[in-house]
PDB file of C-alpha atoms and ligand atoms in Angstrom:
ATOM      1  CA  UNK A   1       1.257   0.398 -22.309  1.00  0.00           C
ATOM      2  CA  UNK A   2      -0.874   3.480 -22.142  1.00  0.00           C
ATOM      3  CA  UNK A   3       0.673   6.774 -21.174  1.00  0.00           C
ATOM      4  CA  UNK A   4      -1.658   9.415 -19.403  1.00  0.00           C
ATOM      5  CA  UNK A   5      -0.667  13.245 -18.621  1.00  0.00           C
ATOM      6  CA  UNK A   6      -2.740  13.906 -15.676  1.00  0.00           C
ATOM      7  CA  UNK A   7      -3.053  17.116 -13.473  1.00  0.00           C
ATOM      8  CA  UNK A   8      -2.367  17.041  -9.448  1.00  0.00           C
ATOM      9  CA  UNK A   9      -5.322  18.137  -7.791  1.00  0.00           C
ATOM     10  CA  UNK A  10      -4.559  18.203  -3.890  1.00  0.00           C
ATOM     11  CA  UNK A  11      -1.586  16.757  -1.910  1.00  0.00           C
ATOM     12  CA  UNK A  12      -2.274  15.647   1.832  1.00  0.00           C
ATOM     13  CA  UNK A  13      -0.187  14.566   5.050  1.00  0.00           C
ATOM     14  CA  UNK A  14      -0.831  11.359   5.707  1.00  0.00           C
ATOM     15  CA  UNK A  15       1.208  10.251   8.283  1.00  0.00           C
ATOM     16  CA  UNK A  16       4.996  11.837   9.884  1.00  0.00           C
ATOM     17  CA  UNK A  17       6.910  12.819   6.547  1.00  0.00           C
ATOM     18  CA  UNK A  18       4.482  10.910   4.657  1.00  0.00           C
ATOM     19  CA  UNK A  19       2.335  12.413   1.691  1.00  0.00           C
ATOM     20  CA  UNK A  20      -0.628  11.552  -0.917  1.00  0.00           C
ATOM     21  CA  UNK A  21      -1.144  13.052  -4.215  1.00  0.00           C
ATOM     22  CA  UNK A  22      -4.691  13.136  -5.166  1.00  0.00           C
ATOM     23  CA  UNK A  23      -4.706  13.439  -9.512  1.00  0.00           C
ATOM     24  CA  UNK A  24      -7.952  14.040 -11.976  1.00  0.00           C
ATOM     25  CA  UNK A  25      -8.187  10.620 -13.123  1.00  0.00           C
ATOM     26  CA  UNK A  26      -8.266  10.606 -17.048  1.00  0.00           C
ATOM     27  CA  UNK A  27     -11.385   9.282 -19.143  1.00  0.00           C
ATOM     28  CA  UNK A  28     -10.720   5.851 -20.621  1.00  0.00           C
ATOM     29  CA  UNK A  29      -8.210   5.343 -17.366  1.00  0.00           C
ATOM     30  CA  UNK A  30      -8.995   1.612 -16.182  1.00  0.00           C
ATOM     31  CA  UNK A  31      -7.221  -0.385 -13.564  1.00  0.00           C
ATOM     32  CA  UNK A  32      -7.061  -3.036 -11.267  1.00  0.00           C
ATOM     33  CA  UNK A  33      -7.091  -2.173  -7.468  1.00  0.00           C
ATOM     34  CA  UNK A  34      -3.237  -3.079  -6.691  1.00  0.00           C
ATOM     35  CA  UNK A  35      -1.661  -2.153  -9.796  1.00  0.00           C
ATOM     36  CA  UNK A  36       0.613   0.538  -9.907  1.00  0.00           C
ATOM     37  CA  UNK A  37       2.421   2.800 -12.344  1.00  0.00           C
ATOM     38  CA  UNK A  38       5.500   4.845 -13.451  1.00  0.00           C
ATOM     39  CA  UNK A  39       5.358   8.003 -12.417  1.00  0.00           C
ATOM     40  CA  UNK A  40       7.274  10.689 -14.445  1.00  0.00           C
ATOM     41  CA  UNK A  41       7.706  14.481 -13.855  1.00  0.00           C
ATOM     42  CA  UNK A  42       7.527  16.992 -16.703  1.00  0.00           C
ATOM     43  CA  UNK A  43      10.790  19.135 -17.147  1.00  0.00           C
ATOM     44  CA  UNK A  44      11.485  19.051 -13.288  1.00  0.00           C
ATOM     45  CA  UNK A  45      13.182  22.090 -11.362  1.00  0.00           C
ATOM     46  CA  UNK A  46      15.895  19.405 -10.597  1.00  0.00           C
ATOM     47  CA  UNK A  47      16.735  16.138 -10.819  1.00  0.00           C
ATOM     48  CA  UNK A  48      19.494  13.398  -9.840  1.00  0.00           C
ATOM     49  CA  UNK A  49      21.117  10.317 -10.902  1.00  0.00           C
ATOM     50  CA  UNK A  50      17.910   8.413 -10.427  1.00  0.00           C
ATOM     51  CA  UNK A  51      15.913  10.200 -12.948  1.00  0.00           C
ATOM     52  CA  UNK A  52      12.616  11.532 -13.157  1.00  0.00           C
ATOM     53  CA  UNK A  53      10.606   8.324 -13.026  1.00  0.00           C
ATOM     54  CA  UNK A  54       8.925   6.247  -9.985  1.00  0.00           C
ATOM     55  CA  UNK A  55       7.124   3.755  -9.441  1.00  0.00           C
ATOM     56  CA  UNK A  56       4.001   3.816  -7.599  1.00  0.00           C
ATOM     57  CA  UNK A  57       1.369   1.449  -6.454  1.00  0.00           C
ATOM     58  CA  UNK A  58      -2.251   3.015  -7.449  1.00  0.00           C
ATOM     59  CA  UNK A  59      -3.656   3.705  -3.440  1.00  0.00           C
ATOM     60  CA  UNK A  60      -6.951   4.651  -5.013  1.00  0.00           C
ATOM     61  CA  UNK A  61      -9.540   1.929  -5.369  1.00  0.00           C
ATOM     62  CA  UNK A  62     -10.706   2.142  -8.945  1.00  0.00           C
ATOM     63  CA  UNK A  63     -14.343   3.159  -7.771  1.00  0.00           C
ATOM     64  CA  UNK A  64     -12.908   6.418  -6.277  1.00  0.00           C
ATOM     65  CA  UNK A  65     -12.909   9.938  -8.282  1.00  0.00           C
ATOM     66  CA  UNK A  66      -9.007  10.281  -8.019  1.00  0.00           C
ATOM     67  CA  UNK A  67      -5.934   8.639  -8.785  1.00  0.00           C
ATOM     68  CA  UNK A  68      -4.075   8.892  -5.478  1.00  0.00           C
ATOM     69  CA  UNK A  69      -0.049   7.808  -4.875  1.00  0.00           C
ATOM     70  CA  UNK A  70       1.461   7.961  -1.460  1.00  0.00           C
ATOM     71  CA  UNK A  71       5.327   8.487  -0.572  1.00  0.00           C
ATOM     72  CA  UNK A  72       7.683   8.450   2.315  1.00  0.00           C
ATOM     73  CA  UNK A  73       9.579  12.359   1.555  1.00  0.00           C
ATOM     74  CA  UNK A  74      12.853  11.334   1.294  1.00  0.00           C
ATOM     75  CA  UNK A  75      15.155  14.190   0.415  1.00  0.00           C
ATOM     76  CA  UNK A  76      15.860  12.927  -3.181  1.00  0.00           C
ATOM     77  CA  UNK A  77      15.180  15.551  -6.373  1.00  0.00           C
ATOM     78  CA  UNK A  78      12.107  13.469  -7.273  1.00  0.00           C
ATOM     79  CA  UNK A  79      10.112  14.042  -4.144  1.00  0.00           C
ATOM     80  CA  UNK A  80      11.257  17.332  -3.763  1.00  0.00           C
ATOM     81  CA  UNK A  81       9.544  18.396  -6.808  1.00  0.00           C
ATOM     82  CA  UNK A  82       6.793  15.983  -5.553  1.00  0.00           C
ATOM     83  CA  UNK A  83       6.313  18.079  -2.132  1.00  0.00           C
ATOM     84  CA  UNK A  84       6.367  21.471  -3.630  1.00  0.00           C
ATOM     85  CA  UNK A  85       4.174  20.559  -6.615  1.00  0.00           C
ATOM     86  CA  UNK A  86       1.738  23.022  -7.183  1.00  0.00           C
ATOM     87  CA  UNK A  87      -2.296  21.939  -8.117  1.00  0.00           C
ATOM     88  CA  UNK A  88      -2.698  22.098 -11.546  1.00  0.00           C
ATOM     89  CA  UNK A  89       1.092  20.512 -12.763  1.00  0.00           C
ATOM     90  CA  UNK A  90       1.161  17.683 -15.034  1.00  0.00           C
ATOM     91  CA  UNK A  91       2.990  14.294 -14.752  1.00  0.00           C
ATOM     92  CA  UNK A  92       2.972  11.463 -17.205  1.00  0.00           C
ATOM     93  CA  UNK A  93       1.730   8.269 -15.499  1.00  0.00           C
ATOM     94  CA  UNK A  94       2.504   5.049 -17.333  1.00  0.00           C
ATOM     95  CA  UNK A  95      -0.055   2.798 -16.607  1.00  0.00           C
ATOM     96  CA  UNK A  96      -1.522   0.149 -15.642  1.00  0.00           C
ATOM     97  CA  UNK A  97       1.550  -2.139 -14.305  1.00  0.00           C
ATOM     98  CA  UNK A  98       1.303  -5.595 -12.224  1.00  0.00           C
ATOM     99  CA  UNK A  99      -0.412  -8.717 -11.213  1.00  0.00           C
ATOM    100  CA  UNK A 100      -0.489  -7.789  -7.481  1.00  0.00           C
ATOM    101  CA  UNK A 101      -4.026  -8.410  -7.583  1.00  0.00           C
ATOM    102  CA  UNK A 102      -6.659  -9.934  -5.839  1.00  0.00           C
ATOM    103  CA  UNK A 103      -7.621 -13.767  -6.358  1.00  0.00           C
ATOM    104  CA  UNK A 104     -11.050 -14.809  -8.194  1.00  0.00           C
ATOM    105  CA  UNK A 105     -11.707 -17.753  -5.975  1.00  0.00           C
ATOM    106  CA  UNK A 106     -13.950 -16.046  -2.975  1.00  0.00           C
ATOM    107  CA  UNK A 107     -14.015 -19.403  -1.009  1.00  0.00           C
ATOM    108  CA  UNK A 108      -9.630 -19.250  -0.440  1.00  0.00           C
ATOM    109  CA  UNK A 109      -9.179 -16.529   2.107  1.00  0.00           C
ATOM    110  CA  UNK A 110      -6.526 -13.923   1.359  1.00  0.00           C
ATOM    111  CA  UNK A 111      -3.776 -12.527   3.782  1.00  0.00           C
ATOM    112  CA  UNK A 112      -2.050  -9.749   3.249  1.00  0.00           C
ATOM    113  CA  UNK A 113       1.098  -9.215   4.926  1.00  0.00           C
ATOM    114  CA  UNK A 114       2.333  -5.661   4.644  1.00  0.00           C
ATOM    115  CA  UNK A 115       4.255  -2.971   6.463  1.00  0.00           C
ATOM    116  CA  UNK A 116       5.436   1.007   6.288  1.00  0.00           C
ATOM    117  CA  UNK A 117       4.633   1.827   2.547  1.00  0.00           C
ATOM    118  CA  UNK A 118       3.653  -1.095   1.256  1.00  0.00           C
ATOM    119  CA  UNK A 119       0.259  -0.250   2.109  1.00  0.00           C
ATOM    120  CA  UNK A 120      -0.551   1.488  -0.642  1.00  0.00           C
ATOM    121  CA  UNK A 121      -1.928  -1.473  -2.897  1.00  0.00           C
ATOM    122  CA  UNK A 122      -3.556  -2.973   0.300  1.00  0.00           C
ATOM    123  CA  UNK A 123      -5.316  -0.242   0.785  1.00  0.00           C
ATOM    124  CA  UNK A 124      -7.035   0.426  -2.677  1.00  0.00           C
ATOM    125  CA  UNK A 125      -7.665  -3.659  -2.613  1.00  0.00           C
ATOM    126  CA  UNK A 126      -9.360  -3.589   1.010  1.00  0.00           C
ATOM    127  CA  UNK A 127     -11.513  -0.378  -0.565  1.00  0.00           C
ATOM    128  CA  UNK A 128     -12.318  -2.613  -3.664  1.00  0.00           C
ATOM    129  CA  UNK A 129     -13.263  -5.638  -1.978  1.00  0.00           C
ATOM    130  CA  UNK A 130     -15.677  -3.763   0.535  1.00  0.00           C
ATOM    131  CA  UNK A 131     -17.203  -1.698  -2.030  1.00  0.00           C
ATOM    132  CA  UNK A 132     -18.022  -4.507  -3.901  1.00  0.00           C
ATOM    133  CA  UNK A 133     -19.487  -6.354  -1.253  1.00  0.00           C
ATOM    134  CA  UNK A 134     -16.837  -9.453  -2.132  1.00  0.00           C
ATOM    135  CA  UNK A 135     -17.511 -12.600  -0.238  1.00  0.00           C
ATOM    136  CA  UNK A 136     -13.738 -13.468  -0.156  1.00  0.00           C
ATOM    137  CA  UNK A 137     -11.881 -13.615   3.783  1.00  0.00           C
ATOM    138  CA  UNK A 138      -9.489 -11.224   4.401  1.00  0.00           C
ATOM    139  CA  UNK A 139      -7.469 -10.366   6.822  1.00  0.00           C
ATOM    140  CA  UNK A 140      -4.806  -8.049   6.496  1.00  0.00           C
ATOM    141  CA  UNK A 141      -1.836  -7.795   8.969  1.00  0.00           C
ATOM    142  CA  UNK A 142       0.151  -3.985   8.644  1.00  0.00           C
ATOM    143  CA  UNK A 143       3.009  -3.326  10.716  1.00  0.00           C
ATOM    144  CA  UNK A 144       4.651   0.183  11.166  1.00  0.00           C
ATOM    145  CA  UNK A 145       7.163   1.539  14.351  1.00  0.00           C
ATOM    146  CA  UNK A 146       4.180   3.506  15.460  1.00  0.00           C
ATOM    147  CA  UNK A 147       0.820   4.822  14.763  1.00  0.00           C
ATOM    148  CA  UNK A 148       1.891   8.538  13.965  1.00  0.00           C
ATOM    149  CA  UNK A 149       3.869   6.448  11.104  1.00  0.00           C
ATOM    150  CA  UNK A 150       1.043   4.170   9.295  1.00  0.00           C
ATOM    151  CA  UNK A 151      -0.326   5.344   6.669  1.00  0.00           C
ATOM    152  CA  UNK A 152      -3.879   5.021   5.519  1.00  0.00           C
ATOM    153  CA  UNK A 153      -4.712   3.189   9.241  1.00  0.00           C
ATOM    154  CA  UNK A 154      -8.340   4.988   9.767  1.00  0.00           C
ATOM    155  CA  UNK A 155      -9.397   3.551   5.791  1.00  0.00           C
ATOM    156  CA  UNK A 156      -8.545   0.057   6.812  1.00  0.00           C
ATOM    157  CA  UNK A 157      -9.351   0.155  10.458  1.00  0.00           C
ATOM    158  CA  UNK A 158     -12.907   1.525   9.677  1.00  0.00           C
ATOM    159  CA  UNK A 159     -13.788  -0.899   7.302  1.00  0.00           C
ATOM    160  CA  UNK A 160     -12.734  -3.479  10.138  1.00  0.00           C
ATOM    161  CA  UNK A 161     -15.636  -2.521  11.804  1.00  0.00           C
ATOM    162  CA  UNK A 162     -18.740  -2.601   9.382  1.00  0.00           C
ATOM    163  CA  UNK A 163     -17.552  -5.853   7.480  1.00  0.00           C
ATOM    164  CA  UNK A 164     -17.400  -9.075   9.308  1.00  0.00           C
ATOM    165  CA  UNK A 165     -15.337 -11.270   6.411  1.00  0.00           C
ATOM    166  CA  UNK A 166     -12.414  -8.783   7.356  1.00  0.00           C
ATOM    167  CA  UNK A 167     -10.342  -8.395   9.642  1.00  0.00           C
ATOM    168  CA  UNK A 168      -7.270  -5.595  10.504  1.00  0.00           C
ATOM    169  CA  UNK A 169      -5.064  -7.192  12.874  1.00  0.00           C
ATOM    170  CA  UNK A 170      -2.566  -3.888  13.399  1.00  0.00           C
ATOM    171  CA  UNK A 171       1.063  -4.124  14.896  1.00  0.00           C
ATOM    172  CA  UNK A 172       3.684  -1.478  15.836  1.00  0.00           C
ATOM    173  CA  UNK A 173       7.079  -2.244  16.434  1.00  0.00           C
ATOM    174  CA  UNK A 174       8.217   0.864  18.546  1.00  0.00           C
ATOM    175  CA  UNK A 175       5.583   2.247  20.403  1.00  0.00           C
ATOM    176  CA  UNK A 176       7.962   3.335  23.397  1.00  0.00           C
ATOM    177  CA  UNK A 177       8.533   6.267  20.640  1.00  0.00           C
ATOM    178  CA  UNK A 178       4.673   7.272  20.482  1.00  0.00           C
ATOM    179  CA  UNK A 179       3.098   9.890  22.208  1.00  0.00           C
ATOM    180  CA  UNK A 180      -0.588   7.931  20.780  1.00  0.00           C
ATOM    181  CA  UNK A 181      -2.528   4.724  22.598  1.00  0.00           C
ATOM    182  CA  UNK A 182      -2.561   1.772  21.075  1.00  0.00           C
ATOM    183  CA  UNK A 183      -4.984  -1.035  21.501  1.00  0.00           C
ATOM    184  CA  UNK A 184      -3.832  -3.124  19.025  1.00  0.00           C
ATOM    185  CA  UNK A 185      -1.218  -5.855  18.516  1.00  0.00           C
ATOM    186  CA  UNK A 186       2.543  -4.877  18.942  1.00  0.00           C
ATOM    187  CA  UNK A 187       5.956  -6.139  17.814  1.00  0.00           C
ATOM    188  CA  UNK A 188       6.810  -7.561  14.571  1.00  0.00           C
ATOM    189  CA  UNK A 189       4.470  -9.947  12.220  1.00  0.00           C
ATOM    190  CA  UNK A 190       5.583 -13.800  13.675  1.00  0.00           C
ATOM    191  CA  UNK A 191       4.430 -16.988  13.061  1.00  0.00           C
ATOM    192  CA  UNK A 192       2.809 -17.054  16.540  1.00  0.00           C
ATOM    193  CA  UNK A 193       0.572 -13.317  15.766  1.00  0.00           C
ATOM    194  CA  UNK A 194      -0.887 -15.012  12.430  1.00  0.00           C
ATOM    195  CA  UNK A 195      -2.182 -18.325  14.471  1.00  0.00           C
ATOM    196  CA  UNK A 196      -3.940 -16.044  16.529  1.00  0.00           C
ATOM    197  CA  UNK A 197      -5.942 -15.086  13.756  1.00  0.00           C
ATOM    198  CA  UNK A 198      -5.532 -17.846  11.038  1.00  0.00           C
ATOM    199  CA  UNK A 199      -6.719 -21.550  12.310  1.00  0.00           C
ATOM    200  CA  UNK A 200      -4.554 -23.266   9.232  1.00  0.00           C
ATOM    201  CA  UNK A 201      -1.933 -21.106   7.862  1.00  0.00           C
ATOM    202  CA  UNK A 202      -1.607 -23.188   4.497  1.00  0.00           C
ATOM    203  CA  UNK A 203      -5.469 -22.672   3.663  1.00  0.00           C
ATOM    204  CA  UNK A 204      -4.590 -18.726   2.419  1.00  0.00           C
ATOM    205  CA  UNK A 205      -3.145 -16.784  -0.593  1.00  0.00           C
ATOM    206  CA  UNK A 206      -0.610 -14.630   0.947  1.00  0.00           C
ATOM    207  CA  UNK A 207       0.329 -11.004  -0.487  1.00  0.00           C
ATOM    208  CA  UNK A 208       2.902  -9.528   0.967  1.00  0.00           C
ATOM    209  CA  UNK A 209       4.435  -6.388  -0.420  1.00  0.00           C
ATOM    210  CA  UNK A 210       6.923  -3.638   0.976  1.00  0.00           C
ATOM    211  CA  UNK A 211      10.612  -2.981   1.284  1.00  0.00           C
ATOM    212  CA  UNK A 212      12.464  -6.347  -0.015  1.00  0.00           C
ATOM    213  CA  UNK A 213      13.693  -6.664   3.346  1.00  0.00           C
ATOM    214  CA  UNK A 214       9.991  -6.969   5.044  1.00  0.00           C
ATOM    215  CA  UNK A 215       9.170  -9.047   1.716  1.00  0.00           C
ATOM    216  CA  UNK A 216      11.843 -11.727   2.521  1.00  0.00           C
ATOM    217  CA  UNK A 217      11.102 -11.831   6.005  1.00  0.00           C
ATOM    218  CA  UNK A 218       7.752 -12.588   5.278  1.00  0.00           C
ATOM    219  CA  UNK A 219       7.963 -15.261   2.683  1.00  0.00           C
ATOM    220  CA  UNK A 220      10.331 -16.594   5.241  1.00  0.00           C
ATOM    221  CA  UNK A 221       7.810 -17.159   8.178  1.00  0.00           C
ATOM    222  CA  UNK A 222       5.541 -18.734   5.739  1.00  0.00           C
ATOM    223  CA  UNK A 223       7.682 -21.197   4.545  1.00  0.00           C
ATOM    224  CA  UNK A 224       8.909 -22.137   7.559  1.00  0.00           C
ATOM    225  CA  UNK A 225       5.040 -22.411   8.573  1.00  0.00           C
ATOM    226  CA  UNK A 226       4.863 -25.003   5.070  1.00  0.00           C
ATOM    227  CA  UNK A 227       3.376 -22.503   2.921  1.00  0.00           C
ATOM    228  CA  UNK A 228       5.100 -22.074  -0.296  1.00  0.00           C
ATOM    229  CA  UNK A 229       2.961 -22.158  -3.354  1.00  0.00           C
ATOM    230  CA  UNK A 230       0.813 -19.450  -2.797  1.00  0.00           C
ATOM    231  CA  UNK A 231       2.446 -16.229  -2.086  1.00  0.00           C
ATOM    232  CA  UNK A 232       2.462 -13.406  -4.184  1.00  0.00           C
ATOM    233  CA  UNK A 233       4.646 -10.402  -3.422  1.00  0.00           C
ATOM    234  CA  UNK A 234       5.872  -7.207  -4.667  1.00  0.00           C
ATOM    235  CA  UNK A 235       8.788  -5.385  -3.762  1.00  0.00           C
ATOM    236  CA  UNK A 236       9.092  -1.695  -3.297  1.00  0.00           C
ATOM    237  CA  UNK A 237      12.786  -1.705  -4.788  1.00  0.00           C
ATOM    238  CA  UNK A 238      14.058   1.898  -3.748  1.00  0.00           C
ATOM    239  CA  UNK A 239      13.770   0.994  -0.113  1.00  0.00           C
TER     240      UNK A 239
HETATM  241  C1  FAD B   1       5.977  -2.068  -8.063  1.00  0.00           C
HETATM  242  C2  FAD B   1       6.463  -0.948  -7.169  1.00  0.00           C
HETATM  243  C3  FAD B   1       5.535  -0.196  -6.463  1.00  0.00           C
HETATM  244  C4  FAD B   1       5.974   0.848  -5.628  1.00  0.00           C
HETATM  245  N1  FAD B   1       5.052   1.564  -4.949  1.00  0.00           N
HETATM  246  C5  FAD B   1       5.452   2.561  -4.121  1.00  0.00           C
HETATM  247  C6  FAD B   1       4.498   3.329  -3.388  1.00  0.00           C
HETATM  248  O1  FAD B   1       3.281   3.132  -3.468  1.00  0.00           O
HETATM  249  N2  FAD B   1       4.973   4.311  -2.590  1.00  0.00           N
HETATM  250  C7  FAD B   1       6.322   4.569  -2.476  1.00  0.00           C
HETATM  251  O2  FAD B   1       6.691   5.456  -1.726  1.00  0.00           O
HETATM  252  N3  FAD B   1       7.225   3.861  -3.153  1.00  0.00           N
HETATM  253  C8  FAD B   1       6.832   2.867  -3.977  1.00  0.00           C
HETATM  254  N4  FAD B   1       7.774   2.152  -4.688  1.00  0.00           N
HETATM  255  C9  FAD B   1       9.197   2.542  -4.577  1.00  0.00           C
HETATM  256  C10 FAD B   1       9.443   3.787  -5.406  1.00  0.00           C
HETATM  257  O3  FAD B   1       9.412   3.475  -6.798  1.00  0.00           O
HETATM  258  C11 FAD B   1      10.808   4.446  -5.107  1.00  0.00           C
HETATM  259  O4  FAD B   1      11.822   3.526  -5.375  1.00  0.00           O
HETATM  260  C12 FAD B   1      10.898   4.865  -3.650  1.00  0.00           C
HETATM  261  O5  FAD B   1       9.815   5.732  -3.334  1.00  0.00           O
HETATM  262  C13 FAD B   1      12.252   5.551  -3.389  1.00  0.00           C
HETATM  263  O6  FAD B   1      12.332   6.706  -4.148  1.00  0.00           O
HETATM  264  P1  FAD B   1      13.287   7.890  -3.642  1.00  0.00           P
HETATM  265  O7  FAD B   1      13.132   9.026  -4.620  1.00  0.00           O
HETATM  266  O8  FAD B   1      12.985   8.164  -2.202  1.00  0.00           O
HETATM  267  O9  FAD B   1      14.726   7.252  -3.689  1.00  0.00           O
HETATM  268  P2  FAD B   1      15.693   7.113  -4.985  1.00  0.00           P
HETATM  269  O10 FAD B   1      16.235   8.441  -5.413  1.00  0.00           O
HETATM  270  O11 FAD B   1      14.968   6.329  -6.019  1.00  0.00           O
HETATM  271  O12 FAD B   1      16.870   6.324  -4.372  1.00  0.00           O
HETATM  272  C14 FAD B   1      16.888   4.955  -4.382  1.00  0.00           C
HETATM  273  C15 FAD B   1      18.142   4.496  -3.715  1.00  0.00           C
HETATM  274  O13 FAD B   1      18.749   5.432  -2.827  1.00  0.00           O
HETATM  275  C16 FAD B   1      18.572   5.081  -1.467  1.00  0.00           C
HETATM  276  N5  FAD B   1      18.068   6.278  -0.705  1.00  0.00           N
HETATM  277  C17 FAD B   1      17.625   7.438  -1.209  1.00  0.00           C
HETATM  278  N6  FAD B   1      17.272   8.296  -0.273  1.00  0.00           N
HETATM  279  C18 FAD B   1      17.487   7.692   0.894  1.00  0.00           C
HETATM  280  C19 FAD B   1      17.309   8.040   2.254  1.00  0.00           C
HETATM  281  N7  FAD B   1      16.847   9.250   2.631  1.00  0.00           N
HETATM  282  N8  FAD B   1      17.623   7.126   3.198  1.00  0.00           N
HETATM  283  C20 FAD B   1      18.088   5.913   2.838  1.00  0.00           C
HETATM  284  N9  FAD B   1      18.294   5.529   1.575  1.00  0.00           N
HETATM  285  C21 FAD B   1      18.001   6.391   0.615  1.00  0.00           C
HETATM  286  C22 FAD B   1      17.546   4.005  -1.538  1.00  0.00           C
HETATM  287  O14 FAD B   1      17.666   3.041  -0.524  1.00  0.00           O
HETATM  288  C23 FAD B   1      17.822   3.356  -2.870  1.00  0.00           C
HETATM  289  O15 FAD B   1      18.884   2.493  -2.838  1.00  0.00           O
HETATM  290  C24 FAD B   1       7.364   1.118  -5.512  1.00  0.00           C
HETATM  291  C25 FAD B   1       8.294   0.377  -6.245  1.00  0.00           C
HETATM  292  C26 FAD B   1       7.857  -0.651  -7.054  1.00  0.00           C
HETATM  293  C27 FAD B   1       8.874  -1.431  -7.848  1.00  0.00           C
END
């Protein structure tokens, strides 16, 4: 697998203690929007037990300038040296990694179940797909606790609006803790929230991807709902 050194540009908030990492995107660098890669920092200030490599799902679409990664800032070594990163430092990304990709077939619609973090390959997939002008359905269903929490909600809530073969069906869990409105759905992804939106649940390909918990809770409602073929997940291991 190829391994690039490429240069942080800019780092943004995205959401509460949530960050993206914008990096020059190397010639000859080619991916697939919801592939990801290891992420490796060059003789870091510190490190700890679990090293000085991550994993990270691509949150670009491959049409955009930039190769962009987003994290939660959990007080580990690694995104330490992540937050205080200067523009300009170096990391080695090993890349490109996974089949979390999406499906040829335009005429199967495709779900995506995700939550918190997982986002990140939705989002660079939803990009994609509308940039492209793809004819395939999707709807993607993205549950956080609140709205100060989701990450990336304007990109796929804007597209939403302009593109009628998508839909953003948006839930939060815990909005007694928000100080935003919400208009959208709340409490967790069930069986009864994807009827609202999906006639036949056994029609779709399913991607679901996030922490392994939200992954097996997931592949659980489906199969209960007699969907069990086509899912296609990928765990954040880590959270
Ligand atoms: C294919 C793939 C794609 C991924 N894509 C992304 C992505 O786009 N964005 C992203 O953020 N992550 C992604 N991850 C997960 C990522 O690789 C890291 O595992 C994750 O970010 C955790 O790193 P860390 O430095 O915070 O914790 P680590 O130092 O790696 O610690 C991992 C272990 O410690 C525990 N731990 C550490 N800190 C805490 C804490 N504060 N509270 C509770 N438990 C803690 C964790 O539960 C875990 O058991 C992906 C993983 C995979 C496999």
């Amino acid at each position: 697998m190829p391994s690039y050194k490429v240069k942080l540009k800019y780092k943004r908030e995205i959401a509460e203690g949530t960050m993206a990492f914008h990096f020059e995107k190397p010639a000859g660098f080619v991916y697939k929007a919801g592939q990801f890669a290891d992420c490796t920092l060059i003789n870091p200030a510190e490190t700890d037990a679990e090293g000085n490599t991550r994993a990270f799902s691509l949150a670009s679409a491959p049409y955009e300038d930039d190769l962009m990664v987003a994290t939660r800032m959990r007080d580990t070594a690694f995104k330490r040296v992540l937050k205080t990163m200067e523009p300009g430092t170096e990391v080695t990304l090993d890349a490109p990694h996974g089949a979390f990709t999406l499906h040829n077939n335009a005429s199967v619609p495709a779900v995506f179940l995700t939550g918190g973090i997982g986002v990140t390959p939705v989002r660079s997939i939803i990009l994609q797909a509308i940039h492209y002008k793809l004819s395939h359905r999707i709807l993607v269903f993205y549950s956080n606790r609140k709205p100060e929490d989701a990450a990336f909600l304007n990109d796929l809530m804007e597209s939403h609006d302009t593109n009628p073969n998508y839909t953003f069906v948006g839930t939060m869990t815990q909005m007694e803790k928000s100080s935003r409105k919400w208009h959208g759905e709340t409490g967790v992804i069930s069986r009864a929230m994807l009827l609202k939106f999906i006639d036949d649940l056994t029609l779709p390909i399913y991607y679901i991807d996030g922490p392994p918990a939200m992954v097996n809770a997931m592949r659980q409602i489906l199969n209960e709902a007699g969907v069990d073929d086509d899912i296609r997940t990928e765990e954040f291991s880590g959270y």
